[in-house]
Each structure stands twice: as structure tokens, then as C-alpha cells.
mmCIF file of C-alpha atoms and ligand atoms in Angstrom:
data_model
loop_
_atom_site.group_PDB
_atom_site.id
_atom_site.type_symbol
_atom_site.label_atom_id
_atom_site.label_comp_id
_atom_site.label_asym_id
_atom_site.label_seq_id
_atom_site.Cartn_x
_atom_site.Cartn_y
_atom_site.Cartn_z
ATOM 1 C CA MET L 1 -0.097 0.045 0.202
ATOM 2 C CA ILE L 2 1.374 3.333 -0.802
ATOM 3 C CA LYS L 3 1.039 5.855 2.054
ATOM 4 C CA ILE L 4 0.118 9.378 1.301
ATOM 5 C CA SER L 5 -0.167 12.322 3.795
ATOM 6 C CA PHE L 6 -2.200 15.242 2.738
ATOM 7 C CA VAL L 7 -0.972 18.350 4.436
ATOM 8 C CA PHE L 8 -3.156 21.402 4.437
ATOM 9 C CA GLY L 9 -4.042 24.524 6.555
ATOM 10 C CA THR L 10 -5.965 27.207 4.841
ATOM 11 C CA ARG L 11 -9.423 27.466 3.262
ATOM 12 C CA PRO L 12 -8.410 27.449 -0.445
ATOM 13 C CA GLU L 13 -6.220 24.319 0.220
ATOM 14 C CA PHE L 14 -9.291 22.611 1.691
ATOM 15 C CA ILE L 15 -11.312 23.665 -1.238
ATOM 16 C CA LYS L 16 -8.651 22.427 -3.848
ATOM 17 C CA ILE L 17 -7.755 18.995 -2.190
ATOM 18 C CA ASN L 18 -11.003 17.636 -0.745
ATOM 19 C CA GLU L 19 -12.541 16.252 -3.848
ATOM 20 C CA ILE L 20 -8.963 14.389 -4.271
ATOM 21 C CA VAL L 21 -8.926 13.146 -0.903
ATOM 22 C CA ASN L 22 -12.386 11.692 -1.180
ATOM 23 C CA LYS L 23 -11.188 9.768 -4.484
ATOM 24 C CA PHE L 24 -8.301 8.252 -2.608
ATOM 25 C CA LYS L 25 -9.832 7.546 0.722
ATOM 26 C CA ASN L 26 -11.512 4.060 1.063
ATOM 27 C CA ASN L 27 -9.243 2.879 -1.615
ATOM 28 C CA LYS L 28 -7.274 -0.303 -0.872
ATOM 29 C CA LYS L 29 -4.220 0.551 -2.901
ATOM 30 C CA PHE L 30 -3.576 3.657 -0.809
ATOM 31 C CA ASN L 31 -3.257 4.515 2.915
ATOM 32 C CA ILE L 32 -4.243 8.143 3.069
ATOM 33 C CA THR L 33 -3.974 10.359 5.970
ATOM 34 C CA VAL L 34 -5.140 14.147 6.158
ATOM 35 C CA LEU L 35 -3.241 16.361 8.366
ATOM 36 C CA SER L 36 -4.264 20.128 9.284
ATOM 37 C CA SER L 37 -1.806 22.682 10.223
ATOM 38 C CA ASN L 38 -4.790 24.809 11.247
ATOM 39 C CA GLN L 39 -3.162 27.742 9.685
ATOM 40 C CA GLN L 40 -6.310 29.444 9.221
ATOM 41 C CA ARG L 41 -8.583 27.681 11.954
ATOM 42 C CA LYS L 42 -11.229 30.413 11.917
ATOM 43 C CA LEU L 43 -11.878 30.062 8.331
ATOM 44 C CA ILE L 44 -11.590 26.098 7.846
ATOM 45 C CA ASP L 45 -13.600 25.241 11.025
ATOM 46 C CA LYS L 46 -16.583 26.153 8.590
ATOM 47 C CA TYR L 47 -15.663 23.590 6.114
ATOM 48 C CA SER L 48 -13.525 20.645 7.147
ATOM 49 C CA ASN L 49 -15.387 18.694 9.770
ATOM 50 C CA ASN L 50 -14.053 15.751 11.491
ATOM 51 C CA TYR L 51 -14.393 13.144 9.150
ATOM 52 C CA PHE L 52 -12.003 14.895 6.856
ATOM 53 C CA ILE L 53 -8.922 15.378 9.158
ATOM 54 C CA ASP L 54 -7.044 12.664 10.704
ATOM 55 C CA LYS L 55 -4.785 14.861 12.624
ATOM 56 C CA ASN L 56 -5.033 18.308 13.580
ATOM 57 C CA LEU L 57 -1.554 20.027 14.469
ATOM 58 C CA LYS L 58 -3.483 22.823 16.110
ATOM 59 C CA LEU L 59 -1.014 25.654 14.994
ATOM 60 C CA ASN L 60 -2.979 28.937 14.619
ATOM 61 C CA ASN L 61 -0.918 31.709 13.060
ATOM 62 C CA PHE L 62 -1.418 34.873 11.328
ATOM 63 C CA LYS L 63 1.420 36.992 12.793
ATOM 64 C CA ASN L 64 4.864 35.641 11.983
ATOM 65 C CA ASP L 65 5.425 33.510 9.005
ATOM 66 C CA SER L 66 8.856 32.346 10.191
ATOM 67 C CA ILE L 67 7.776 31.070 13.553
ATOM 68 C CA PHE L 68 4.872 29.140 12.057
ATOM 69 C CA ILE L 69 6.977 27.482 9.390
ATOM 70 C CA SER L 70 9.315 26.346 12.179
ATOM 71 C CA LYS L 71 6.735 25.153 14.454
ATOM 72 C CA LEU L 72 5.359 23.087 11.513
ATOM 73 C CA LEU L 73 8.592 21.714 10.654
ATOM 74 C CA HIS L 74 9.157 20.629 14.300
ATOM 75 C CA LYS L 75 5.761 18.922 14.487
ATOM 76 C CA LEU L 76 6.245 16.966 11.064
ATOM 77 C CA ASN L 77 9.782 16.020 12.538
ATOM 78 C CA SER L 78 7.967 14.442 15.489
ATOM 79 C CA ILE L 79 5.332 12.704 13.704
ATOM 80 C CA TYR L 80 7.101 11.222 10.722
ATOM 81 C CA LYS L 81 9.796 8.603 11.477
ATOM 82 C CA LYS L 82 11.641 7.239 8.726
ATOM 83 C CA ASP L 83 9.648 5.235 6.226
ATOM 84 C CA SER L 84 6.361 6.033 7.915
ATOM 85 C CA ILE L 85 5.049 7.713 4.757
ATOM 86 C CA ASP L 86 5.815 7.280 1.151
ATOM 87 C CA TYR L 87 4.361 10.870 -0.237
ATOM 88 C CA LEU L 88 3.578 14.044 0.956
ATOM 89 C CA PHE L 89 0.780 15.734 -0.911
ATOM 90 C CA ILE L 90 0.492 19.707 -0.763
ATOM 91 C CA GLN L 91 -1.336 22.272 -2.497
ATOM 92 C CA GLY L 92 -0.544 25.762 -3.553
ATOM 93 C CA ASP L 93 1.601 28.443 -2.112
ATOM 94 C CA THR L 94 0.796 28.878 1.716
ATOM 95 C CA ASN L 95 3.169 28.516 4.844
ATOM 96 C CA THR L 96 1.783 25.021 5.194
ATOM 97 C CA ALA L 97 2.755 23.977 1.795
ATOM 98 C CA TYR L 98 6.055 25.431 1.884
ATOM 99 C CA ALA L 99 6.929 24.245 5.257
ATOM 100 C CA THR L 100 5.875 20.778 4.300
ATOM 101 C CA SER L 101 7.825 20.383 1.020
ATOM 102 C CA LEU L 102 10.748 21.708 3.019
ATOM 103 C CA PHE L 103 10.366 18.962 5.639
ATOM 104 C CA GLY L 104 9.992 16.402 2.620
ATOM 105 C CA TYR L 105 13.247 17.786 0.991
ATOM 106 C CA PHE L 106 15.143 17.420 4.422
ATOM 107 C CA LYS L 107 13.879 13.843 4.954
ATOM 108 C CA LYS L 108 13.750 12.777 1.373
ATOM 109 C CA ILE L 109 10.045 12.006 1.297
ATOM 110 C CA PRO L 110 8.998 12.816 -2.390
ATOM 111 C CA VAL L 111 6.644 15.819 -2.496
ATOM 112 C CA ILE L 112 3.328 15.750 -4.812
ATOM 113 C CA HIS L 113 2.468 19.397 -5.462
ATOM 114 C CA LEU L 114 -0.701 20.493 -6.725
ATOM 115 C CA GLU L 115 -1.356 23.706 -8.599
ATOM 116 C CA ALA L 116 2.328 23.693 -9.840
ATOM 117 C CA GLY L 117 3.748 26.305 -12.054
ATOM 118 C CA LEU L 118 1.596 29.165 -11.669
ATOM 119 C CA ARG L 119 3.922 32.265 -11.724
ATOM 120 C CA THR L 120 4.022 36.121 -11.541
ATOM 121 C CA PHE L 121 8.276 35.890 -11.555
ATOM 122 C CA ASP L 122 8.058 38.541 -8.877
ATOM 123 C CA VAL L 123 9.024 37.141 -5.432
ATOM 124 C CA TYR L 124 7.285 40.206 -3.745
ATOM 125 C CA ASN L 125 4.149 40.075 -5.732
ATOM 126 C CA PRO L 126 2.268 38.086 -4.184
ATOM 127 C CA PHE L 127 4.611 38.008 -0.978
ATOM 128 C CA PRO L 128 5.484 35.385 -0.043
ATOM 129 C CA GLU L 129 3.399 33.062 -2.271
ATOM 130 C CA GLU L 130 5.377 33.536 -5.379
ATOM 131 C CA PHE L 131 8.490 32.446 -3.553
ATOM 132 C CA PHE L 132 6.911 29.569 -1.874
ATOM 133 C CA ARG L 133 5.651 28.499 -5.422
ATOM 134 C CA GLN L 134 8.923 28.721 -7.051
ATOM 135 C CA SER L 135 10.941 27.075 -4.079
ATOM 136 C CA ILE L 136 8.214 24.143 -3.780
ATOM 137 C CA SER L 137 8.756 23.454 -7.690
ATOM 138 C CA LYS L 138 12.595 22.898 -6.746
ATOM 139 C CA MET L 139 11.846 20.465 -4.088
ATOM 140 C CA ALA L 140 8.902 18.695 -5.444
ATOM 141 C CA LYS L 141 8.807 15.215 -7.299
ATOM 142 C CA ILE L 142 5.374 15.102 -8.866
ATOM 143 C CA HIS L 143 4.112 18.425 -10.394
ATOM 144 C CA LEU L 144 0.163 18.588 -10.884
ATOM 145 C CA ALA L 145 -0.126 21.724 -13.231
ATOM 146 C CA GLN L 146 -3.492 23.308 -13.826
ATOM 147 C CA ASN L 147 -2.793 24.166 -17.556
ATOM 148 C CA MET L 148 -0.107 24.124 -20.398
ATOM 149 C CA SER L 149 1.056 27.788 -19.372
ATOM 150 C CA SER L 150 1.957 26.454 -15.861
ATOM 151 C CA LYS L 151 3.805 23.407 -17.385
ATOM 152 C CA LYS L 152 5.652 25.717 -19.685
ATOM 153 C CA ASN L 153 6.771 27.843 -16.807
ATOM 154 C CA LEU L 154 8.246 24.529 -14.958
ATOM 155 C CA GLU L 155 9.867 23.415 -17.981
ATOM 156 C CA ASN L 156 11.599 27.007 -18.366
ATOM 157 C CA GLU L 157 12.928 26.233 -14.859
ATOM 158 C CA GLY L 158 14.581 23.084 -16.213
ATOM 159 C CA ILE L 159 11.951 20.755 -14.775
ATOM 160 C CA ARG L 160 11.570 17.942 -17.289
ATOM 161 C CA LYS L 161 10.107 14.957 -15.426
ATOM 162 C CA ASN L 162 6.801 14.265 -13.871
ATOM 163 C CA ILE L 163 4.804 17.413 -14.857
ATOM 164 C CA PHE L 164 1.055 16.291 -15.491
ATOM 165 C CA VAL L 165 -1.470 18.658 -16.511
ATOM 166 C CA ILE L 166 -4.555 17.778 -14.827
ATOM 167 C CA GLY L 167 -6.735 21.018 -14.552
ATOM 168 C CA ASN L 168 -8.037 22.713 -11.321
ATOM 169 C CA PRO L 169 -9.609 20.336 -8.766
ATOM 170 C CA GLY L 170 -10.993 23.777 -6.996
ATOM 171 C CA ILE L 171 -13.201 24.062 -10.053
ATOM 172 C CA ASP L 172 -14.731 20.485 -9.549
ATOM 173 C CA HIS L 173 -15.708 21.433 -5.998
ATOM 174 C CA PHE L 174 -17.014 25.025 -7.490
ATOM 175 C CA ILE L 175 -18.992 23.062 -10.128
ATOM 176 C CA ASN L 176 -20.515 20.391 -7.620
ATOM 177 C CA ASN L 177 -21.714 23.267 -5.357
ATOM 178 C CA LEU L 178 -23.058 25.451 -8.083
ATOM 179 C CA LYS L 179 -25.616 22.764 -8.874
ATOM 180 C CA LYS L 180 -26.920 23.189 -5.525
ATOM 181 C CA ILE L 181 -27.943 26.938 -6.149
ATOM 182 C CA LYS L 182 -31.300 27.585 -7.584
ATOM 183 C CA ASN L 183 -31.596 31.273 -7.968
ATOM 184 C CA LYS L 184 -28.883 32.541 -10.306
ATOM 185 C CA LYS L 185 -29.935 36.012 -11.295
ATOM 186 C CA THR L 186 -27.355 38.724 -11.243
ATOM 187 C CA ILE L 187 -28.228 41.859 -9.273
ATOM 188 C CA ARG L 188 -27.183 44.881 -11.402
ATOM 189 C CA LYS L 189 -24.715 47.280 -10.054
ATOM 190 C CA SER L 190 -23.733 45.002 -7.266
ATOM 191 C CA ILE L 191 -20.207 44.390 -6.532
ATOM 192 C CA LEU L 192 -18.519 41.697 -4.444
ATOM 193 C CA ILE L 193 -15.233 42.395 -2.844
ATOM 194 C CA THR L 194 -12.543 40.139 -1.075
ATOM 195 C CA MET L 195 -9.299 41.269 0.048
ATOM 196 C CA HIS L 196 -6.808 39.404 2.093
ATOM 197 C CA ARG L 197 -3.235 39.540 0.735
ATOM 198 C CA ARG L 198 -0.320 40.573 2.994
ATOM 199 C CA GLU L 199 1.248 43.041 0.409
ATOM 200 C CA SER L 200 -2.099 44.860 0.568
ATOM 201 C CA LEU L 201 -1.069 45.713 3.920
ATOM 202 C CA ASN L 202 1.358 48.570 3.180
ATOM 203 C CA SER L 203 -0.362 51.557 2.155
ATOM 204 C CA ASN L 204 -2.250 49.850 -0.644
ATOM 205 C CA LEU L 205 -5.270 48.987 1.029
ATOM 206 C CA GLU L 206 -5.821 52.241 2.335
ATOM 207 C CA VAL L 207 -5.446 53.752 -0.992
ATOM 208 C CA PHE L 208 -7.604 51.089 -2.316
ATOM 209 C CA SER L 209 -10.304 51.895 0.169
ATOM 210 C CA ASN L 210 -10.038 55.701 -0.710
ATOM 211 C CA ASN L 211 -10.396 54.781 -4.375
ATOM 212 C CA LEU L 212 -13.468 52.819 -3.734
ATOM 213 C CA LYS L 213 -15.090 55.440 -1.519
ATOM 214 C CA LEU L 214 -14.383 58.021 -4.339
ATOM 215 C CA PHE L 215 -15.989 55.545 -6.919
ATOM 216 C CA LEU L 216 -19.123 54.997 -4.713
ATOM 217 C CA ASN L 217 -19.474 58.729 -3.898
ATOM 218 C CA LYS L 218 -19.347 59.442 -7.659
ATOM 219 C CA ASN L 219 -21.769 56.424 -8.422
ATOM 220 C CA PRO L 220 -24.448 56.032 -5.688
ATOM 221 C CA GLU L 221 -26.361 53.515 -7.670
ATOM 222 C CA TYR L 222 -23.628 50.821 -6.992
ATOM 223 C CA SER L 223 -23.725 48.559 -3.818
ATOM 224 C CA VAL L 224 -20.820 46.532 -2.436
ATOM 225 C CA ASN L 225 -20.855 43.397 -0.311
ATOM 226 C CA TRP L 226 -17.549 42.846 1.191
ATOM 227 C CA PRO L 227 -16.991 39.400 3.005
ATOM 228 C CA LEU L 228 -14.162 39.992 5.293
ATOM 229 C CA HIS L 229 -11.025 37.636 5.710
ATOM 230 C CA SER L 230 -10.469 36.709 9.347
ATOM 231 C CA ASN L 231 -6.599 38.132 9.345
ATOM 232 C CA PRO L 232 -6.859 40.451 12.065
ATOM 233 C CA ASN L 233 -4.103 42.961 10.292
ATOM 234 C CA ILE L 234 -6.530 43.096 7.210
ATOM 235 C CA LEU L 235 -9.670 43.824 9.689
ATOM 236 C CA ASP L 236 -7.854 46.776 11.709
ATOM 237 C CA GLN L 237 -6.966 48.412 8.319
ATOM 238 C CA ILE L 238 -10.520 48.380 6.907
ATOM 239 C CA ASN L 239 -12.002 49.368 10.239
ATOM 240 C CA LEU L 240 -9.645 52.315 10.137
ATOM 241 C CA SER L 241 -10.293 53.162 6.450
ATOM 242 C CA PHE L 242 -14.057 53.083 6.697
ATOM 243 C CA LYS L 243 -14.483 54.634 9.870
ATOM 244 C CA SER L 244 -15.614 57.862 8.589
ATOM 245 C CA PHE L 245 -17.331 56.710 5.276
ATOM 246 C CA LYS L 246 -20.803 58.001 5.449
ATOM 247 C CA GLY L 247 -22.652 56.103 2.704
ATOM 248 C CA ASP L 248 -24.581 53.055 3.112
ATOM 249 C CA GLN L 249 -23.505 51.432 0.016
ATOM 250 C CA ILE L 250 -21.013 48.963 1.662
ATOM 251 C CA THR L 251 -22.129 45.913 3.703
ATOM 252 C CA PHE L 252 -19.408 44.176 5.565
ATOM 253 C CA LEU L 253 -19.834 40.430 6.301
ATOM 254 C CA ASN L 254 -18.029 37.885 8.417
ATOM 255 C CA PRO L 255 -16.324 35.132 6.361
ATOM 256 C CA LEU L 256 -18.925 33.221 4.507
ATOM 257 C CA SER L 257 -19.323 29.377 4.006
ATOM 258 C CA TYR L 258 -18.490 28.295 0.780
ATOM 259 C CA LEU L 259 -22.144 27.807 -0.629
ATOM 260 C CA GLU L 260 -23.148 31.303 0.911
ATOM 261 C CA PHE L 261 -20.155 32.759 -0.860
ATOM 262 C CA LEU L 262 -21.179 31.083 -4.356
ATOM 263 C CA LYS L 263 -24.430 32.665 -3.785
ATOM 264 C CA LEU L 264 -23.289 35.976 -3.459
ATOM 265 C CA LEU L 265 -20.584 35.405 -6.481
ATOM 266 C CA ILE L 266 -23.536 34.564 -8.508
ATOM 267 C CA SER L 267 -25.743 37.369 -7.777
ATOM 268 C CA SER L 268 -22.738 40.030 -8.107
ATOM 269 C CA GLU L 269 -22.456 41.907 -11.314
ATOM 270 C CA PHE L 270 -18.716 42.862 -10.601
ATOM 271 C CA ILE L 271 -15.887 40.870 -8.814
ATOM 272 C CA ILE L 272 -13.018 42.862 -7.303
ATOM 273 C CA THR L 273 -10.513 40.581 -5.414
ATOM 274 C CA ASP L 274 -6.819 39.904 -4.663
ATOM 275 C CA SER L 275 -7.661 36.325 -4.032
ATOM 276 C CA GLY L 276 -6.349 33.300 -6.443
ATOM 277 C CA GLY L 277 -9.242 31.046 -5.768
ATOM 278 C CA VAL L 278 -11.864 33.971 -6.421
ATOM 279 C CA GLN L 279 -10.239 34.962 -9.743
ATOM 280 C CA GLU L 280 -10.670 31.374 -10.869
ATOM 281 C CA GLU L 281 -14.411 31.211 -9.778
ATOM 282 C CA ALA L 282 -15.306 34.532 -11.228
ATOM 283 C CA ALA L 283 -13.628 33.758 -14.321
ATOM 284 C CA TYR L 284 -15.542 30.328 -14.604
ATOM 285 C CA LEU L 285 -18.722 32.148 -14.313
ATOM 286 C CA GLY L 286 -17.682 34.846 -16.985
ATOM 287 C CA LYS L 287 -18.171 37.668 -14.337
ATOM 288 C CA PRO L 288 -16.488 41.098 -14.907
ATOM 289 C CA LEU L 289 -13.533 40.431 -12.899
ATOM 290 C CA LEU L 290 -11.279 43.335 -11.571
ATOM 291 C CA ILE L 291 -8.120 42.082 -9.945
ATOM 292 C CA ALA L 292 -6.873 44.068 -7.191
ATOM 293 C CA ARG L 293 -3.140 43.373 -7.464
ATOM 294 C CA ASP L 294 -0.426 44.768 -9.539
ATOM 295 C CA LYS L 295 0.382 41.150 -10.862
ATOM 296 C CA THR L 296 -1.703 37.854 -11.205
ATOM 297 C CA GLU L 297 -0.225 34.355 -11.468
ATOM 298 C CA ARG L 298 -3.485 33.478 -13.408
ATOM 299 C CA ILE L 299 -2.298 35.077 -16.606
ATOM 300 C CA ASP L 300 -4.739 33.357 -18.814
ATOM 301 C CA ILE L 301 -7.539 35.273 -17.301
ATOM 302 C CA ILE L 302 -5.677 38.421 -18.602
ATOM 303 C CA LYS L 303 -4.810 36.907 -21.935
ATOM 304 C CA LEU L 304 -8.546 35.833 -22.494
ATOM 305 C CA LYS L 305 -9.826 39.478 -21.329
ATOM 306 C CA ILE L 306 -12.044 38.078 -18.751
ATOM 307 C CA GLY L 307 -10.398 39.869 -15.995
ATOM 308 C CA LYS L 308 -8.571 43.214 -15.762
ATOM 309 C CA ILE L 309 -5.772 44.293 -13.264
ATOM 310 C CA ILE L 310 -6.742 47.273 -11.190
ATOM 311 C CA ASN L 311 -3.500 47.392 -8.977
ATOM 312 C CA GLY L 312 -3.279 46.639 -5.477
ATOM 313 C CA ASP L 313 -4.220 50.308 -4.653
ATOM 314 C CA GLY L 314 -7.279 50.167 -7.061
ATOM 315 C CA SER L 315 -5.900 53.019 -9.030
ATOM 316 C CA LYS L 316 -7.623 51.678 -12.248
ATOM 317 C CA LEU L 317 -11.092 50.602 -10.537
ATOM 318 C CA GLU L 318 -13.246 53.311 -12.166
ATOM 319 C CA GLN L 319 -11.404 52.801 -15.537
ATOM 320 C CA LYS L 320 -11.988 49.032 -15.501
ATOM 321 C CA ILE L 321 -15.480 49.072 -14.411
ATOM 322 C CA ASN L 322 -16.281 51.360 -17.364
ATOM 323 C CA TYR L 323 -14.438 49.001 -19.700
ATOM 324 C CA PHE L 324 -16.657 46.025 -18.520
ATOM 325 C CA THR L 325 -19.922 48.215 -18.766
ATOM 326 C CA LYS L 326 -19.030 49.020 -22.347
ATOM 327 C CA ASN L 327 -17.258 45.529 -23.404
ATOM 328 C CA LYS L 328 -18.903 42.178 -22.930
ATOM 329 C CA ILE L 329 -16.746 39.249 -22.017
ATOM 330 C CA SER L 330 -16.342 36.838 -24.718
ATOM 331 C CA ILE L 331 -18.334 33.523 -24.166
ATOM 332 C CA THR L 332 -15.744 31.798 -26.364
ATOM 333 C CA ASN L 333 -13.107 33.026 -24.211
ATOM 334 C CA THR L 334 -15.056 31.979 -20.887
ATOM 335 C CA HIS L 335 -15.422 28.549 -22.373
ATOM 336 C CA LYS L 336 -11.649 28.316 -23.324
ATOM 337 C CA TRP L 337 -11.190 29.135 -19.476
ATOM 338 C CA ARG L 338 -13.535 26.540 -18.291
ATOM 339 C CA TYR L 339 -12.179 23.905 -20.739
ATOM 340 C CA ASN L 340 -8.647 24.841 -19.359
ATOM 341 C CA GLN L 341 -9.781 24.058 -15.679
ATOM 342 C CA GLY L 342 -10.633 20.623 -16.606
ATOM 343 C CA LEU L 343 -14.426 20.771 -16.567
ATOM 344 C CA GLY L 344 -14.916 19.239 -13.300
ATOM 345 C CA LYS L 345 -12.824 16.142 -13.961
ATOM 346 C CA SER L 346 -9.572 17.104 -12.422
ATOM 347 C CA SER L 347 -9.752 15.095 -9.378
ATOM 348 C CA LYS L 348 -10.360 12.059 -11.197
ATOM 349 C CA LYS L 349 -7.487 12.876 -13.417
ATOM 350 C CA VAL L 350 -5.368 13.306 -10.396
ATOM 351 C CA TYR L 351 -6.412 9.866 -9.049
ATOM 352 C CA GLU L 352 -5.810 8.310 -12.369
ATOM 353 C CA VAL L 353 -2.142 9.955 -12.664
ATOM 354 C CA LEU L 354 -1.085 8.994 -9.424
ATOM 355 C CA ASN L 355 -2.740 5.336 -9.525
ATOM 356 C CA LYS L 356 -0.835 4.818 -12.821
ATOM 357 C CA TYR L 357 2.617 6.443 -11.808
ATOM 358 C CA LEU L 358 3.196 6.226 -8.242
ATOM 359 C CA PRO L 359 3.705 2.391 -8.325
ATOM 360 C CA ILE L 360 6.282 2.946 -11.226
ATOM 361 C CA LEU L 361 8.006 5.766 -9.439
ATOM 362 C CA GLU L 362 8.277 3.527 -6.190
ATOM 363 C CA LYS L 363 10.468 1.250 -7.909
ATOM 364 C CA GLU L 364 12.544 3.717 -9.593
HETATM 365 N N1 LIG M 401 -14.666 31.928 0.093
HETATM 366 C C1 LIG M 401 -15.728 31.334 1.065
HETATM 367 N N2 LIG M 401 -16.081 32.396 1.682
HETATM 368 C C2 LIG M 401 -15.653 33.742 1.845
HETATM 369 C C3 LIG M 401 -14.561 33.928 1.016
HETATM 370 C C4 LIG M 401 -14.185 33.032 0.115
HETATM 371 O O1 LIG M 401 -15.800 30.051 0.985
HETATM 372 O O2 LIG M 401 -16.319 34.429 2.706
HETATM 373 C C5 LIG M 401 -13.832 31.005 -0.806
HETATM 374 C C6 LIG M 401 -13.757 31.090 -2.414
HETATM 375 O O3 LIG M 401 -15.120 30.629 -2.886
HETATM 376 C C7 LIG M 401 -12.637 30.639 -3.058
HETATM 377 C C8 LIG M 401 -11.653 30.480 -1.588
HETATM 378 O O4 LIG M 401 -12.435 30.768 -0.409
HETATM 379 O O5 LIG M 401 -12.831 29.058 -3.407
HETATM 380 C C9 LIG M 401 -10.773 31.436 -1.936
HETATM 381 O O6 LIG M 401 -9.892 31.682 -0.620
HETATM 382 P P1 LIG M 401 -8.854 32.946 -0.170
HETATM 383 O O7 LIG M 401 -9.179 34.116 -1.054
HETATM 384 O O8 LIG M 401 -8.835 33.049 1.236
HETATM 385 O O9 LIG M 401 -7.376 32.184 -0.758
HETATM 386 P P2 LIG M 401 -6.513 32.272 -2.201
HETATM 387 O O10 LIG M 401 -7.432 31.463 -3.282
HETATM 388 O O11 LIG M 401 -6.189 33.625 -2.415
HETATM 389 O O12 LIG M 401 -5.337 31.526 -1.734
#
């Protein structure tokens, strides 16, 4: 039996691995364990109930990345003795993913990396996620890439072996949940905002808030729903920035359950976000997407003109809303994006790839 340990800790990691874990669990060829670092305890409590997690490492952290990483390394060291595990499975670009792959590297436990090869090529943008992605690719043995652009990025970095294009398992989860939503009407002039990136915390989020206030004062027919992230630093900045805002056009919400969030995503006309997952989901729906970052690693969204960068400080917010009110998103391009995400079959593909190749790699 091949022993694989999935290690995750944040909301997007859970969303992107859970359909895969379900495919592997209860399969006689594999012995699967799921570990949560608890990196985003407040957010994932809403999602991953006990059946999913075999062991919770109870490391809650928002404040200090290096302490979190060293604590997780320490914990993994005490859990995994030599030969107690064959593969570590990680997703994306988080502290949890980085620390786990570093642990795998030290112990020579091969790492399977989901969402490999996304790049902005700027290690400060997003920070520290881009650096984590690049480093994880150096340490991982198996690279599960969303699409051909990611595969090309990996090849350009000299990685030749074990790259598999499998689509986007987060979109599998998204499609399965979309089916549960009955009312799919869009409310005109309604904007959904999510912001959580650390690089927003220099003056960017403050300037973004000022640009948003200016836009809303000029366009009182618009309304905003803003589900907040649990990161206390972001919350403090938002409280400060909107203390004096007089209009009633913005509704701040607590972090929403996945289904509640999807309902809001569907009913909104415009999506403003600095999130990776929300960019993918908005693009899937063909909603006008305004990316509140200076750079995105989801470059296909830009190439297909289904999303536009408005910068981390929102300096292009009004210009890009105007662009989307005048220009319809091409349905062909939206279909291209959907197709590249694997049409809901990515988790199955991950299972098929690993089922086929892991026994061969084991013998290498
Ligand atoms: N999400 C959610 N509730 C919310 C906000 C977002 O369930 O209130 C989901 C969203 O659908 C997406 C994921 O969380 O799948 C994105 O997570 P986040 O923005 O925290 O991280 P990122 O994708 O940037 O790594």
C-alpha cells in the first residue's frame, strides 16, 4: 500500500484538495492520512469537519510566518519517522505547503505538488506566495499543473520530469456546489469584494479604500458586499479606512460558508478581489473580474480578457468598471477558460495519474 499524507491548513487548500482526498480514501491501494496545520483555523472550521481530518496540529498563526514554518517543521519531525510515509501531498503556495515541502526535502520524502507552475516571476508579488511556489517546484517530485502555461513555466525552470496537466480540482468542487444553487440571477450594479493579501497591508489597502469610496460617492447606484477575511491585520486596516465613510452602499460581512459565498458571487455583477481562488471562480462564471493586485499568476485570465488588473491600490478601478460596462466578455473565451480548468474532472485525473505513475516511481 502506498502511504500518502495530505497536509493542508487554509481555506483554499481545503477547497482544492477535498475532492481528491475523497477519491483516494477508502481505496485499498492507498493509505491516506489528512493533516491540518490549522493555519487558518477560523476559516476552515466552517468547512472541514472531523471526518476529513485525521490529525490536527493546532498551529494557529497569522502574525509571524517564520515562527509558523519552524513550528510546523518541528511538528512534522515528531510525527513522521523514517519510512512512515511514502509521499507528502501539498497544494498551492501557503506557509503550510512551503514548510511541508521543506520537511519532505530534508527527509527525502517525495512531495506531490498540486497547482504547480503558476508564476508572476516577482517574489514580492504576491508575497511570500510567489517565492514559496518557485521554491516548492525545486523540491517537489511530482508536479500537478493546472494548464499548459504552468507546465511551460516549470519546463523553463529546467524541470523535465513528472509534470502532469490535470486542470483545477478547486473548480470540480465549485461545479458540484453550483448545482445546489437555484436562483442564479445577477443583481445589477452590485459589487463583491474580497481582500486578504499581505502585500495589501502596506499603504495599498488604505489607498484602495479611498479609491473605492471615491467611486461609490460618484456612483451612488452601486452597492458593495464585502465578506471579510479573518486576518486581524486586514480587519484593523479596513476598520480604520471606513470609519468615516458616510454612505450606506457597503455591507461588510463575516467570512461566509462556501455555499453562501457562491450565492453572493453569482448574484454580483462585478467581482473585485486579490484572491487566487476567487479569480478562478469569477472567471469560470464569466463575471467582470477586477483583480486588486499589481500582478496575477493566473495570466490566462488576462490573455482571454475575462479579468483586468486594477492594481493593489485600486487606482484603475473606475477605468476598468467602465471598460466592462462597455465591453462584453467573450463567451468563447469564458468557455476556453472553463475547458482549461478541466470541466469538473480534475480530481479524477489526479487519481488516475497517481494511480498509474506512483507504483512505477516507487520502483525507480
Ligand atoms: N471563500 C469562501 N467564503 C468567503 C470568501 C471566499 O468560501 O467568505 C472561498 C472562495 O469561494 C474561494 C476561496 O475561498 O474558493 C478563496 O480563498 P482565499 O481568497 O482565502 O485564498 P486564495 O484563493 O487567495 O489562496
